[in-house]
Short mmCIF file of C-alpha atoms in Angstrom, two decimals:
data_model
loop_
_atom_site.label_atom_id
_atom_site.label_comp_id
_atom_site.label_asym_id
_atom_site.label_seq_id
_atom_site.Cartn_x
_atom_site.Cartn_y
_atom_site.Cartn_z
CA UNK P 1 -6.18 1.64 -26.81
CA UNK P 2 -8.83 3.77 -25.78
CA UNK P 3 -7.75 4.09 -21.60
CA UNK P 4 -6.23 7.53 -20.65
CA UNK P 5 -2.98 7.35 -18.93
CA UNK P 6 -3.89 9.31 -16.07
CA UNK P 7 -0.96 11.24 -14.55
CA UNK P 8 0.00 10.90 -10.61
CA UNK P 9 -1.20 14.35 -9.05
CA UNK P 10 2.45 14.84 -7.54
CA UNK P 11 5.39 12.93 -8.40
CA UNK P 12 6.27 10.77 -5.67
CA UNK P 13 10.22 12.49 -5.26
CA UNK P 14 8.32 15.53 -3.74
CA UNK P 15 6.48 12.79 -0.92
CA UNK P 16 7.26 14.53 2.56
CA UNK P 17 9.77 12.64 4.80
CA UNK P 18 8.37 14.39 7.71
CA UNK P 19 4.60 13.45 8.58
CA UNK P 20 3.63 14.52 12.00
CA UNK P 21 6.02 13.34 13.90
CA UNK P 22 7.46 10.83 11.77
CA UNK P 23 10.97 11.05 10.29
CA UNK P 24 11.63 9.63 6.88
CA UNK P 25 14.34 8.37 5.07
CA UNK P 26 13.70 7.52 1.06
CA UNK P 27 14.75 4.31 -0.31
CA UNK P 28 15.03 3.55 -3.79
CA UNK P 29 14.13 -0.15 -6.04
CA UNK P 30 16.71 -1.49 -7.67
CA UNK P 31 16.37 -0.62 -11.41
CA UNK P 32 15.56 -4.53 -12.60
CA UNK P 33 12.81 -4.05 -9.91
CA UNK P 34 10.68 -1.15 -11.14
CA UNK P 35 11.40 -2.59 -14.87
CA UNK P 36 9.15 -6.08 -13.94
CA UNK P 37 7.01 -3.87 -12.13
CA UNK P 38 6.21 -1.66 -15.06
CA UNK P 39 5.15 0.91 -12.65
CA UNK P 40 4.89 4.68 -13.45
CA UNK P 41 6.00 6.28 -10.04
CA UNK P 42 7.05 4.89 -6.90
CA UNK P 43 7.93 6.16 -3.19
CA UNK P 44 9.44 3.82 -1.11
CA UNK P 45 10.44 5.96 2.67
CA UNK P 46 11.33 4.29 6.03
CA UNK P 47 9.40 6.33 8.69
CA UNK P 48 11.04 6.09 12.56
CA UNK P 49 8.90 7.55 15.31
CA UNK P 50 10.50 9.16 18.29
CA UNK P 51 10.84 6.04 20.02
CA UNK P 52 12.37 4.55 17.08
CA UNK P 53 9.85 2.51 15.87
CA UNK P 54 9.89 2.18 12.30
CA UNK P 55 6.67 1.81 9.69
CA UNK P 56 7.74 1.24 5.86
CA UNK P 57 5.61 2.66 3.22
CA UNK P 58 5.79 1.60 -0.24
CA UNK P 59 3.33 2.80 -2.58
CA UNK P 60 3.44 2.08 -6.74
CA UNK P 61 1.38 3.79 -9.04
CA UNK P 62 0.38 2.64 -12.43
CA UNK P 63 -1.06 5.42 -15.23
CA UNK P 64 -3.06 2.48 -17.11
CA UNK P 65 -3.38 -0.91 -16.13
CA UNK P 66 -3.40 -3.65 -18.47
CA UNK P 67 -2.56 -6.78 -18.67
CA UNK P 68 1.10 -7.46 -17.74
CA UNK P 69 1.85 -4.46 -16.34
CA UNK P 70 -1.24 -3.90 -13.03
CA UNK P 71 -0.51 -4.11 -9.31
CA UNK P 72 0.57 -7.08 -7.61
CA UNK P 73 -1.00 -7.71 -4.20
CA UNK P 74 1.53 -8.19 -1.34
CA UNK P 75 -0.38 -11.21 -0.73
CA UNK P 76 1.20 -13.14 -3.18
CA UNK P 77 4.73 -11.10 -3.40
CA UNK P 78 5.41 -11.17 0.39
CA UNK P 79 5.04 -15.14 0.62
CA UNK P 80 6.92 -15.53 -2.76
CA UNK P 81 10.15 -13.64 -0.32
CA UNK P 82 10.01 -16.07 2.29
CA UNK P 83 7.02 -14.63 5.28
CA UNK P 84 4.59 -16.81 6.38
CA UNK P 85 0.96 -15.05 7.18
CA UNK P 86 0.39 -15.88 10.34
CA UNK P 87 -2.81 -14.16 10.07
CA UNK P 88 -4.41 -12.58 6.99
CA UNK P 89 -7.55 -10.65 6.54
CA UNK P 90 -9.15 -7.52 6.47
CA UNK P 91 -9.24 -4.79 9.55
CA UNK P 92 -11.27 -0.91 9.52
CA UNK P 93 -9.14 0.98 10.58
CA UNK P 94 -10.94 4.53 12.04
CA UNK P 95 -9.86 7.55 10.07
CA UNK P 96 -11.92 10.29 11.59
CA UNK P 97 -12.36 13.09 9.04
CA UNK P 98 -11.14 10.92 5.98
CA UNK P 99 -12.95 8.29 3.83
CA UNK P 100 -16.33 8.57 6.02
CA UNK P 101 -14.36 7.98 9.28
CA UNK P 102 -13.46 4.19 8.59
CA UNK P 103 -11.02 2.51 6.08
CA UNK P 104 -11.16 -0.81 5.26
CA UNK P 105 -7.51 -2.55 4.80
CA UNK P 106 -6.09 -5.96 4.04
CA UNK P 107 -3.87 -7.03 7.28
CA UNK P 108 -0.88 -9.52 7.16
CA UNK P 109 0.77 -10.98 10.68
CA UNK P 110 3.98 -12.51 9.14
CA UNK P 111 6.89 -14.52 10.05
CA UNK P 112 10.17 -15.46 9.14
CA UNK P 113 12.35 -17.09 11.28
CA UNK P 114 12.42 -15.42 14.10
CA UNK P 115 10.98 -12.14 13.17
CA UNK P 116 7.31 -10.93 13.23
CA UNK P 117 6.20 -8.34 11.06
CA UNK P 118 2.67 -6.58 10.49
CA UNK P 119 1.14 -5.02 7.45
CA UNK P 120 -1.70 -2.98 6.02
CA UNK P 121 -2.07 -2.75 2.15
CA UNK P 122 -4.99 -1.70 0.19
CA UNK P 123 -5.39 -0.28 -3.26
CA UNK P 124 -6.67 2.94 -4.12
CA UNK P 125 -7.89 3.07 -7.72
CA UNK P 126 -9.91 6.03 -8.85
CA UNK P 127 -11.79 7.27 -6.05
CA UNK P 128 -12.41 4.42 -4.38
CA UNK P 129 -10.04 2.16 -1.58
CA UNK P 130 -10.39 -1.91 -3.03
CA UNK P 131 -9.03 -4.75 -0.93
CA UNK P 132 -9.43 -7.22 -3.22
CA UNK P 133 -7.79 -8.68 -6.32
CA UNK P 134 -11.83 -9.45 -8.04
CA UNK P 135 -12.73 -5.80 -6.78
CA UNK P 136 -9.37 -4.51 -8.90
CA UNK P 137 -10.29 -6.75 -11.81
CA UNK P 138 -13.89 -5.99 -11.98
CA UNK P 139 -13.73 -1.78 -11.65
CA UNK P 140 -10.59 -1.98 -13.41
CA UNK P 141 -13.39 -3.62 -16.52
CA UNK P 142 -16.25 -1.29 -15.30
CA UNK P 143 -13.72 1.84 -15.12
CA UNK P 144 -12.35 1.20 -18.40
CA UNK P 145 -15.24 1.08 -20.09
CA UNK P 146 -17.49 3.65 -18.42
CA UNK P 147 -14.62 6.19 -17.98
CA UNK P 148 -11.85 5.20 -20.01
CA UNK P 149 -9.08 5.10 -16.68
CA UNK P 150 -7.85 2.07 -15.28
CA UNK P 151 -4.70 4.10 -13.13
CA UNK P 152 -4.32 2.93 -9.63
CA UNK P 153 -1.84 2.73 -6.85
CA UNK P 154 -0.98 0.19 -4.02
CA UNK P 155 -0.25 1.24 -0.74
CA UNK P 156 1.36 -1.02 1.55
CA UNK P 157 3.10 -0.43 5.11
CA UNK P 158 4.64 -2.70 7.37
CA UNK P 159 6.14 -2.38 10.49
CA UNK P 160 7.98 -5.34 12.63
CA UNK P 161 7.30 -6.32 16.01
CA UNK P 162 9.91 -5.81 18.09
CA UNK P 163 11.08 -8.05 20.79
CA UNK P 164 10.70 -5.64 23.11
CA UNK P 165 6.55 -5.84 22.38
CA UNK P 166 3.50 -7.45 21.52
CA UNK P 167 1.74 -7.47 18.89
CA UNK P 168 -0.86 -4.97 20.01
CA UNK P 169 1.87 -2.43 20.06
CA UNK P 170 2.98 -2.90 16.39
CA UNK P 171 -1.20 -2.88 15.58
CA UNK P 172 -1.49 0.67 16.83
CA UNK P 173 2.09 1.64 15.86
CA UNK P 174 0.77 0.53 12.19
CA UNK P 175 -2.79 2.27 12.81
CA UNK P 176 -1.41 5.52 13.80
CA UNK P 177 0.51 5.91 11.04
CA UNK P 178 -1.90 4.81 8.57
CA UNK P 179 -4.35 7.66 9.71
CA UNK P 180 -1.43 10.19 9.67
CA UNK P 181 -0.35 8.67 5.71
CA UNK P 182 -4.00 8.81 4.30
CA UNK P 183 -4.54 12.63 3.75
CA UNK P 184 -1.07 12.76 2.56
CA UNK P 185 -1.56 10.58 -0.19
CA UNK P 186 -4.42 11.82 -1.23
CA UNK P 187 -2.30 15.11 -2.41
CA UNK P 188 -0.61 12.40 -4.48
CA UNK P 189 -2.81 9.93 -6.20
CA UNK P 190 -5.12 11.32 -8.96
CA UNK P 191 -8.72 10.64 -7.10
CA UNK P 192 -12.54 10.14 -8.96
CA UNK P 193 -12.55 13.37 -11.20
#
């Protein structure tokens, strides 16, 4: 096995639970949970704004990928627990003064029942932000070869929409935080060096 295992840049159990003027509260996966996974670090934090509107992040990071033990999209995990995508897709989201001053995301408008939720998730695998599963497959190949690393992380947060709203609200909500969230990982996941 010639890949590196390429060590997260901070362990996620130092991740902030105040960002801007978000409030967090950690959360933890059950123990069967992370063992399917076969992730190497995880931060899972429930983030309320002042208004009490809350955005979940959930970001797992893998040393090595390989098969059996890589990411798995949201796109396939979330509808495997029940939500129906409403709406699926991709949105830029701007990020003045990070990533060129746009990032490109995977967006989910969910159901189930009678709750709405909305998501971003993306993948950020060694220097660069992927949406896709053939983009993770293909630099994962490319990476491996070329430079011997095939770590990466998934990012995913999710807000719901609240009754009290529309789904506007929850878009900018999920967009405000997502700007805030991106330098602040960046401390954590290992980037193109």
């Amino acid at each position: 096995d010639f890949r590196e295992k390429i060590p997260i840049t901070r362990p996620f159990n130092q991740f902030p639970l105040m960002v801007e003027q978000w409030s967090g509260t950690r959360q933890t996966l059950p123990l069967e949970i992370v063992s399917t996974l076969d992730l190497s670090d995880y931060v899972v934090v429930d983030y309320s704004n002042p208004a009490g509107k809350v955005v979940n992040l959930y970001v797992a990071y893998y040393e090595s990928q390989k098969k059996g033990e890589s990411i798995h999209s949201p796109a396939t995990c979330l509808p495997g627990r029940g939500w129906i995508f409403k709406e699926a897709g991709t949105t830029i989201i701007p990020t003045p003064g990070y990533n060129g001053g746009q990032t490109l995301v995977n967006r989910a408008y969910m159901q189930m029942l009678d709750n709405y939720q909305l998501s971003y998730f993306w993948f950020p695998q060694r220097g660069r932000i992927l949406t896709s599963p053939y983009q993770l497959k293909l630099f994962a190949f490319w990476d491996a070869l070329i430079r011997q690393r095939t770590d990466g992380a998934l990012v995913r947060v999710i807000t719901p929409v609240y009754e009290t709203e529309g789904q506007d609200d929850a878009e900018m909500r999920l967009q405000e935080f997502t700007r805030q969230i991106l330098p602040v990982l960046a401390e954590y996941l290992p980037g193109d060096s």
